Short mmCIF file of C-alpha atoms and ligand atoms in Angstrom, two decimals:
data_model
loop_
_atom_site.label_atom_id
_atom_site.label_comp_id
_atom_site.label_asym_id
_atom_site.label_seq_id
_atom_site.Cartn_x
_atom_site.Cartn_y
_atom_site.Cartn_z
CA UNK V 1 17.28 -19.62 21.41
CA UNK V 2 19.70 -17.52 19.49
CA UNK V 3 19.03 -17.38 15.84
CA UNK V 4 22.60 -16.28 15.18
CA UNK V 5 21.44 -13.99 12.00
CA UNK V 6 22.43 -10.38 14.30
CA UNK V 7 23.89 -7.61 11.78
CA UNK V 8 22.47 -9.54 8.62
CA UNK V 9 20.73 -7.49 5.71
CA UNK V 10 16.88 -8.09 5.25
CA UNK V 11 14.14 -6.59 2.49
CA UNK V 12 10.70 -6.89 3.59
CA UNK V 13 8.49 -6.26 0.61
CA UNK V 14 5.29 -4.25 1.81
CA UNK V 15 6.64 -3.66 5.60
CA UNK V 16 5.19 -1.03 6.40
CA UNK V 17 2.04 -2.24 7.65
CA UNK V 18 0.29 -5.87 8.59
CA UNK V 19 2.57 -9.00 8.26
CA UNK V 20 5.37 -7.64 7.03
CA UNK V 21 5.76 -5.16 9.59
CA UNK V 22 5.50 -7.78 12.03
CA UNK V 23 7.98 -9.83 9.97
CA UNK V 24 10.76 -6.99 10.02
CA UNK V 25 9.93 -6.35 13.95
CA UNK V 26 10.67 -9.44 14.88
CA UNK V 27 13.76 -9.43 12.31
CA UNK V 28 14.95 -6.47 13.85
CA UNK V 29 14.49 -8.05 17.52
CA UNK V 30 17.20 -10.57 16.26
CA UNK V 31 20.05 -7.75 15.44
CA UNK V 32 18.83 -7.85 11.75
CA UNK V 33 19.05 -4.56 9.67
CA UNK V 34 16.14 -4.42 7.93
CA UNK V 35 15.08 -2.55 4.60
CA UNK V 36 11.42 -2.22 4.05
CA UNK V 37 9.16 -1.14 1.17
CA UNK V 38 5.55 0.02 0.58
CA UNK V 39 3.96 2.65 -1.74
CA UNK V 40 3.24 5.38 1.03
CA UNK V 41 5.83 7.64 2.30
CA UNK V 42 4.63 8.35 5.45
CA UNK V 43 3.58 4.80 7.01
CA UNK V 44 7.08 3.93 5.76
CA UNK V 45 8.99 6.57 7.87
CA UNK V 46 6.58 5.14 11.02
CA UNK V 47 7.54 1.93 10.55
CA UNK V 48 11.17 2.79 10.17
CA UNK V 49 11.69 4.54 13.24
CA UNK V 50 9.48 1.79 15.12
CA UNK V 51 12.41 -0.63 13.58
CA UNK V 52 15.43 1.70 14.56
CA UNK V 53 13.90 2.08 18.10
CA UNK V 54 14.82 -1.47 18.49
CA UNK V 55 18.62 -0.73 17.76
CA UNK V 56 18.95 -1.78 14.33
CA UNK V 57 19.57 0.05 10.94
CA UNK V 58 16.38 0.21 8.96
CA UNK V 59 15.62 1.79 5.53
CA UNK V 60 12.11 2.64 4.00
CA UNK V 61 12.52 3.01 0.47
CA UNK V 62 8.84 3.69 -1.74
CA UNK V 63 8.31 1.52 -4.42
CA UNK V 64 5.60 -0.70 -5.97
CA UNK V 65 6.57 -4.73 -6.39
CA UNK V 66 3.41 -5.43 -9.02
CA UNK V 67 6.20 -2.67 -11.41
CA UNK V 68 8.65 -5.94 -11.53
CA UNK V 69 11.25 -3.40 -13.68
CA UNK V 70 11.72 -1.25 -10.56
CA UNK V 71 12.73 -4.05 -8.34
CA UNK V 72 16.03 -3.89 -9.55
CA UNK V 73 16.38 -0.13 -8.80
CA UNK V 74 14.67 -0.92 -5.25
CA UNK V 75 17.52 -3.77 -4.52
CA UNK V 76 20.29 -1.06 -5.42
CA UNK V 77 18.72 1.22 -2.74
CA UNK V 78 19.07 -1.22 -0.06
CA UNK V 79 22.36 -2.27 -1.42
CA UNK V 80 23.70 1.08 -1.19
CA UNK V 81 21.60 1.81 2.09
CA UNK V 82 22.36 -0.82 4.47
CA UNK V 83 24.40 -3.34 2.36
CA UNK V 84 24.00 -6.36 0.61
CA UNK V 85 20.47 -8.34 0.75
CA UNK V 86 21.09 -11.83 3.18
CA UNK V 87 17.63 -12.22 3.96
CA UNK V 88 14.76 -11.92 1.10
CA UNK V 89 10.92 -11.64 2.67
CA UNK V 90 8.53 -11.24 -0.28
CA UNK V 91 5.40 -10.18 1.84
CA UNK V 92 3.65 -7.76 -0.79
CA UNK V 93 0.58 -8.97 -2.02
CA UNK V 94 -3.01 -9.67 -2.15
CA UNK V 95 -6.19 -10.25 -3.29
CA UNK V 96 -7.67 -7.81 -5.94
CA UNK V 97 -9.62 -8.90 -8.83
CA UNK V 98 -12.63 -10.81 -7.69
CA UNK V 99 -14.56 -11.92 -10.66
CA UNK V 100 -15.06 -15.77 -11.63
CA UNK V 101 -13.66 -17.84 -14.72
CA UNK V 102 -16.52 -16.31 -17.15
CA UNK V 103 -16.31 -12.77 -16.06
CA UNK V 104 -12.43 -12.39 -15.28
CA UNK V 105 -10.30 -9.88 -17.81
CA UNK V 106 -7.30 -11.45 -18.88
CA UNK V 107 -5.84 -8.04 -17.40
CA UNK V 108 -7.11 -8.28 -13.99
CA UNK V 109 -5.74 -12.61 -14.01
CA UNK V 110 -2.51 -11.08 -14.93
CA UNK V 111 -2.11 -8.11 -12.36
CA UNK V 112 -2.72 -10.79 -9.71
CA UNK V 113 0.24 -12.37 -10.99
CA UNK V 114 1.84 -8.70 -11.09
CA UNK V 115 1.79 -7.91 -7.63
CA UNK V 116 1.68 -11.86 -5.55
CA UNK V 117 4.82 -13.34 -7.96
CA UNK V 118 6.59 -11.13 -11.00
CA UNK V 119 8.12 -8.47 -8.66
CA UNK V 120 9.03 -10.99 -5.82
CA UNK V 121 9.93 -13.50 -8.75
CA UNK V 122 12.57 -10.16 -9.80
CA UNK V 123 13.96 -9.96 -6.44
CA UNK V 124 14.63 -13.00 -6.08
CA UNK V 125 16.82 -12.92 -9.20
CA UNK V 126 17.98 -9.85 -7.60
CA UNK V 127 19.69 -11.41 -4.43
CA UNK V 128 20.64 -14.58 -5.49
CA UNK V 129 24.16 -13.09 -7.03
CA UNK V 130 25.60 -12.11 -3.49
CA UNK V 131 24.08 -14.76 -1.88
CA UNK V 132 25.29 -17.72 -3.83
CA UNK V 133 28.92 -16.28 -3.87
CA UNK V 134 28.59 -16.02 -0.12
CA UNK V 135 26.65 -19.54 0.37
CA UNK V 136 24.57 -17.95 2.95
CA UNK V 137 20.64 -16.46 2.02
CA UNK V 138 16.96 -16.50 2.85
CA UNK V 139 14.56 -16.28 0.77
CA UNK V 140 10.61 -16.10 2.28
CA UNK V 141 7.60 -16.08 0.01
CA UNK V 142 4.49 -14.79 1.67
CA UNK V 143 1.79 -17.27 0.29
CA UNK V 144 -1.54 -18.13 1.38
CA UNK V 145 -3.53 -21.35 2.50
CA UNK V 146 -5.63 -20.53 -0.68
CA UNK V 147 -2.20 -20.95 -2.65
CA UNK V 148 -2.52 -24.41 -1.24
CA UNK V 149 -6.22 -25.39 -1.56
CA UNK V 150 -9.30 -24.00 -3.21
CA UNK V 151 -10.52 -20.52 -1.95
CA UNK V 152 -10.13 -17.14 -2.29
CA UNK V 153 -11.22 -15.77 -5.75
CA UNK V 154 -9.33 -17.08 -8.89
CA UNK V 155 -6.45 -14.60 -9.90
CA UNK V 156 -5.49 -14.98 -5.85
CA UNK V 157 -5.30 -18.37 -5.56
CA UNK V 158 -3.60 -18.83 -9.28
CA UNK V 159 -1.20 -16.10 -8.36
CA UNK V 160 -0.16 -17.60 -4.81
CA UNK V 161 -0.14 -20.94 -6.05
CA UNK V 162 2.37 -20.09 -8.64
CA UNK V 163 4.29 -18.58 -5.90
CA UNK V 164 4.69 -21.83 -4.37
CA UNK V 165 5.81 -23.69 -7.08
CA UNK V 166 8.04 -20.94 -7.95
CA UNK V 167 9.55 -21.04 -4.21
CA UNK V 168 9.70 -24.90 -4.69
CA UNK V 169 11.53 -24.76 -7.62
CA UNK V 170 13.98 -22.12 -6.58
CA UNK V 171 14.75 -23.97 -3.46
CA UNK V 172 15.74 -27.73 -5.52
CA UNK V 173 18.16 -25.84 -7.76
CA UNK V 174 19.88 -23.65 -4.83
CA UNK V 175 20.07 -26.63 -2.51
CA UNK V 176 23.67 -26.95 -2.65
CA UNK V 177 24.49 -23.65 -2.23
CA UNK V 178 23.39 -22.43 1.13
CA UNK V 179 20.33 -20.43 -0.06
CA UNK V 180 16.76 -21.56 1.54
CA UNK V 181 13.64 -20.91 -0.23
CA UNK V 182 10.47 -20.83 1.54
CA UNK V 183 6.95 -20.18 1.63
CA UNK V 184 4.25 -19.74 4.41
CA UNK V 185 0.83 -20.00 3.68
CA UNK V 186 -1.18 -18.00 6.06
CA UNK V 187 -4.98 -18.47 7.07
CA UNK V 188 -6.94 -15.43 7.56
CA UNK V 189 -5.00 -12.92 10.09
CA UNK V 190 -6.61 -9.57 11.48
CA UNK V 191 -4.19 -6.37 11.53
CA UNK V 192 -4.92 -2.77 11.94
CA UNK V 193 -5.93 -1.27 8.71
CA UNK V 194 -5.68 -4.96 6.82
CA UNK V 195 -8.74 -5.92 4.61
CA UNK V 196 -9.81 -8.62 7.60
CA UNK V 197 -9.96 -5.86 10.07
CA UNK V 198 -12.21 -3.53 7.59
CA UNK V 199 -14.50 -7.11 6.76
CA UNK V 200 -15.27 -6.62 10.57
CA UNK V 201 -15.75 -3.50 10.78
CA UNK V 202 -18.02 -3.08 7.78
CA UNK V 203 -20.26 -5.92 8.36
CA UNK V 204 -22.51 -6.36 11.13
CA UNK V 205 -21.81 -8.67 13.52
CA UNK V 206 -23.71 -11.77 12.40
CA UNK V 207 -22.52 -12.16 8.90
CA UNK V 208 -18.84 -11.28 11.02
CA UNK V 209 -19.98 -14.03 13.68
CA UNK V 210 -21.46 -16.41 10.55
CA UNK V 211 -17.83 -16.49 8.38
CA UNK V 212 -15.78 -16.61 11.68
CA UNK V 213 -18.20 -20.06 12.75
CA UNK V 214 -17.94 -21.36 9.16
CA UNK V 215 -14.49 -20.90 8.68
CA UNK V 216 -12.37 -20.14 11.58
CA UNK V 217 -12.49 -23.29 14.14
CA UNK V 218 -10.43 -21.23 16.63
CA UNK V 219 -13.56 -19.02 17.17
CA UNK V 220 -11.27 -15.48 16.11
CA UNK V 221 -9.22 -14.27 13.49
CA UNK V 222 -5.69 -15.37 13.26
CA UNK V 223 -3.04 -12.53 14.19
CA UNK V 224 0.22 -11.85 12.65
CA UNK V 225 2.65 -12.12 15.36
CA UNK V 226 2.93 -16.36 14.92
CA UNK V 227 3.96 -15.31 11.00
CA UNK V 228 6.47 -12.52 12.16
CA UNK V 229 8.60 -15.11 14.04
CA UNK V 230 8.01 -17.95 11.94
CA UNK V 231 9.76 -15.02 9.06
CA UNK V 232 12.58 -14.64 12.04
CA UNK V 233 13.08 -18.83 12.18
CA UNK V 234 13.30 -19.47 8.50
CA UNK V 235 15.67 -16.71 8.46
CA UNK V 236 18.08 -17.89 10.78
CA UNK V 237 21.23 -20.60 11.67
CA UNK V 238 18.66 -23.18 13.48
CA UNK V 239 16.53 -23.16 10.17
CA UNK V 240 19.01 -24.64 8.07
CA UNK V 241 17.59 -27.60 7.11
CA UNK V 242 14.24 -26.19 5.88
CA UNK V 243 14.28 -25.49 2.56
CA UNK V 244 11.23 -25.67 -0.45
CA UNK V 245 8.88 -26.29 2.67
CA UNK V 246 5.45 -24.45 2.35
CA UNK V 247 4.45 -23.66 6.60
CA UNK V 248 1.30 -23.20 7.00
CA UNK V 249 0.13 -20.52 10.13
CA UNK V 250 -3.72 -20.42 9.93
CA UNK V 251 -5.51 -21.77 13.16
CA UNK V 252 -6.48 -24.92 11.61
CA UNK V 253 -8.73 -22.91 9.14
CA UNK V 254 -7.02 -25.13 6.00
CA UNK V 255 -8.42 -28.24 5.02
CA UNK V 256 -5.57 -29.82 3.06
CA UNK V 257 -3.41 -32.90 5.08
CA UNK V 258 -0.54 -31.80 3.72
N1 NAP W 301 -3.88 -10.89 6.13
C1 NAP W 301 -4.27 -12.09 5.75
O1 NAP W 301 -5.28 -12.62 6.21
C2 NAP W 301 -3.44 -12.88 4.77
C3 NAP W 301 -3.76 -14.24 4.57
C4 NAP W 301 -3.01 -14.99 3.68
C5 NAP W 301 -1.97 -14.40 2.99
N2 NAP W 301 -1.69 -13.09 3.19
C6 NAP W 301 -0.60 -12.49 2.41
O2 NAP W 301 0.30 -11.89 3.30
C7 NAP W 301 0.88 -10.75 2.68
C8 NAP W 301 0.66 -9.53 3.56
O3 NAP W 301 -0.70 -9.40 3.85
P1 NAP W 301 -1.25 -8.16 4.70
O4 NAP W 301 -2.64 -8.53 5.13
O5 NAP W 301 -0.27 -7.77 5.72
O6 NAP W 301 -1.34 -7.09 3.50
P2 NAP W 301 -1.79 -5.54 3.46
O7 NAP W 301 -2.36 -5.13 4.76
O8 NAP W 301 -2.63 -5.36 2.25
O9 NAP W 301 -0.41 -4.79 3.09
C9 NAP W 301 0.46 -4.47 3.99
C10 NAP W 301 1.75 -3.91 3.38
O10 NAP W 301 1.98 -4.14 1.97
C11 NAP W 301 2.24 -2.88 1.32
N3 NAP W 301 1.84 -2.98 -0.07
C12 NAP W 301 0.60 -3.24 -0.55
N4 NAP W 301 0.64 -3.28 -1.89
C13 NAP W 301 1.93 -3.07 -2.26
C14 NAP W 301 2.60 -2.99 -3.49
N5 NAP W 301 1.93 -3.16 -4.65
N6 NAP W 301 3.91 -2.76 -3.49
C15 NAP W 301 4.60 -2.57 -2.36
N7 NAP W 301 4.03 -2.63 -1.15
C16 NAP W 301 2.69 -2.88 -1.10
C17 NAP W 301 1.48 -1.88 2.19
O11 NAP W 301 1.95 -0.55 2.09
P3 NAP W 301 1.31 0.50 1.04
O12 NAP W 301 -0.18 0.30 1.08
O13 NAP W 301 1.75 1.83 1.52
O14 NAP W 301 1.90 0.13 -0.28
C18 NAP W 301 1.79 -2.42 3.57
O15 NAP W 301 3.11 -2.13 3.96
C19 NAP W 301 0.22 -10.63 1.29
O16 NAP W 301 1.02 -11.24 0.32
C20 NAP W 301 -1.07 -11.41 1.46
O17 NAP W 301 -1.55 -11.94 0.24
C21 NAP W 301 -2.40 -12.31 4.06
#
């Protein structure tokens, strides 16, 4: 199937490592250029050269998305690196904070929201200008199932769910215009040096083997490459009618019906 997105412009917040490094592979594997960002230097410049191995232009550029007021200096470096942004991928985020309603800081509730929805909330305001005069763009939100249904701790699942609703939102008032918003709400994927990965490795086997029989009715922990090309669909030509959809990519693990 050819996606038909070859020499497009993509950002992949926090691609570096885990999903979104799997998400700009298989971006890349289309013809895509593909800017990435992360905090750390030197897992950027790996990641970059994996990416140009493949033939495409890539760009690593370091820079934190829970600082929303430096997205708009991290879209001009892309901008001015490999061109204007066609394809969006807010991937960056996670789980910090893991207190309950009566011990939570209202700091810690808000820095959730920091780094799951205010930066990728920023670069989204950041692209739309080039790709609503073009009437082409993508825009992918990196969710969770827990943005979807209860779990996860409660600045997580706030934050994500906001991110939904936010991607919902966005994708009703662009829906003329040839920009599609998205989300995917993963279940819970195992990648080298991700926080599943160290859960396994830190626990012994039957509190691993316990949570995997409790939660996980595949048996094993989800992997990343089904979210990578899922990124790579909702990107391209044959996607085109998708658009405020949340996709869910978790094994079965969620229990919502919709
Ligand atoms: N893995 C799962 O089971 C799972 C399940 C549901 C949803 N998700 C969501 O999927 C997304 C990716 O998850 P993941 O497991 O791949 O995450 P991860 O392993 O924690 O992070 C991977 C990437 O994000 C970068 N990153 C982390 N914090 C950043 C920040 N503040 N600013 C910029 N880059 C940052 C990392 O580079 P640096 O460390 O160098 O910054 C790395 O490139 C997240 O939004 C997460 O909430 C994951």
């Amino acid at each position: 199937m050819d996606l038909g997105i070859a020499g497009k412009v993509a950002l992949v917040t926090g691609g570096s490592r885990g999903l979104g490094k799997v998400a700009a592979l298989s971006l890349a594997r289309e013809g895509v250029d593909v800017a990435i960002c992360g905090r750390t230097q030197a897992t950027l410049d790996d990641a970059t050269a994996e990416l140009e191995a493949l033939g495409v232009r890539a760009q690593g550029v370091v820079a934190d998305v829970s600082d929303a007021a430096a997205m708009p200096a991290l879209h001009r470096q892309v901008v001015d690196g490999l061109g204007a942004v066609d394809i969006l991928v807010n991937n960056a985020g996670g789980s910090r904070a893991r207190a309950d309603i009566a011990d939570l800081p209202l700091d810690d509730f808000k820095a959730a929201f920091d780094l799951n929805l205010f930066g990728g909330f920023q670069l989204m305001r950041e692209v739309l200008p080039h790709m609503r005069e073009q009437r082409w763009g993508r825009i992918i939100n990196i969710a969770s199932i827990y943005g979807r249904e209860h779990g996860g701790n409660l600045s997580y699942m706030s934050a994500k769910a906001a991110l939904i609703g936010a991607t919902k939102h966005a994708a009703l008032s662009l829906v003329t215009e040839g920009v599609l918003v998205n989300s995917i709400a993963p279940g819970s994927i195992s990648h080298p040096e991700g926080s599943w990965e160290r859960f396994q490795s830190d626990n012994p086997p039957e509190v691993v083997e316990d949570f995997i029989s409790r939660n996980l009715p595949m048996g094993k922990f989800g992997w990343p490459e089904p979210v990578g090309d899922l990124v790579a669909f909702l990107a391209s030509e044959r996607a085109n009618l998708i658009t405020g959809a949340c996709i869910v990519v978790d094994g079965g693990q969620g229990h919502s019906m919709i």
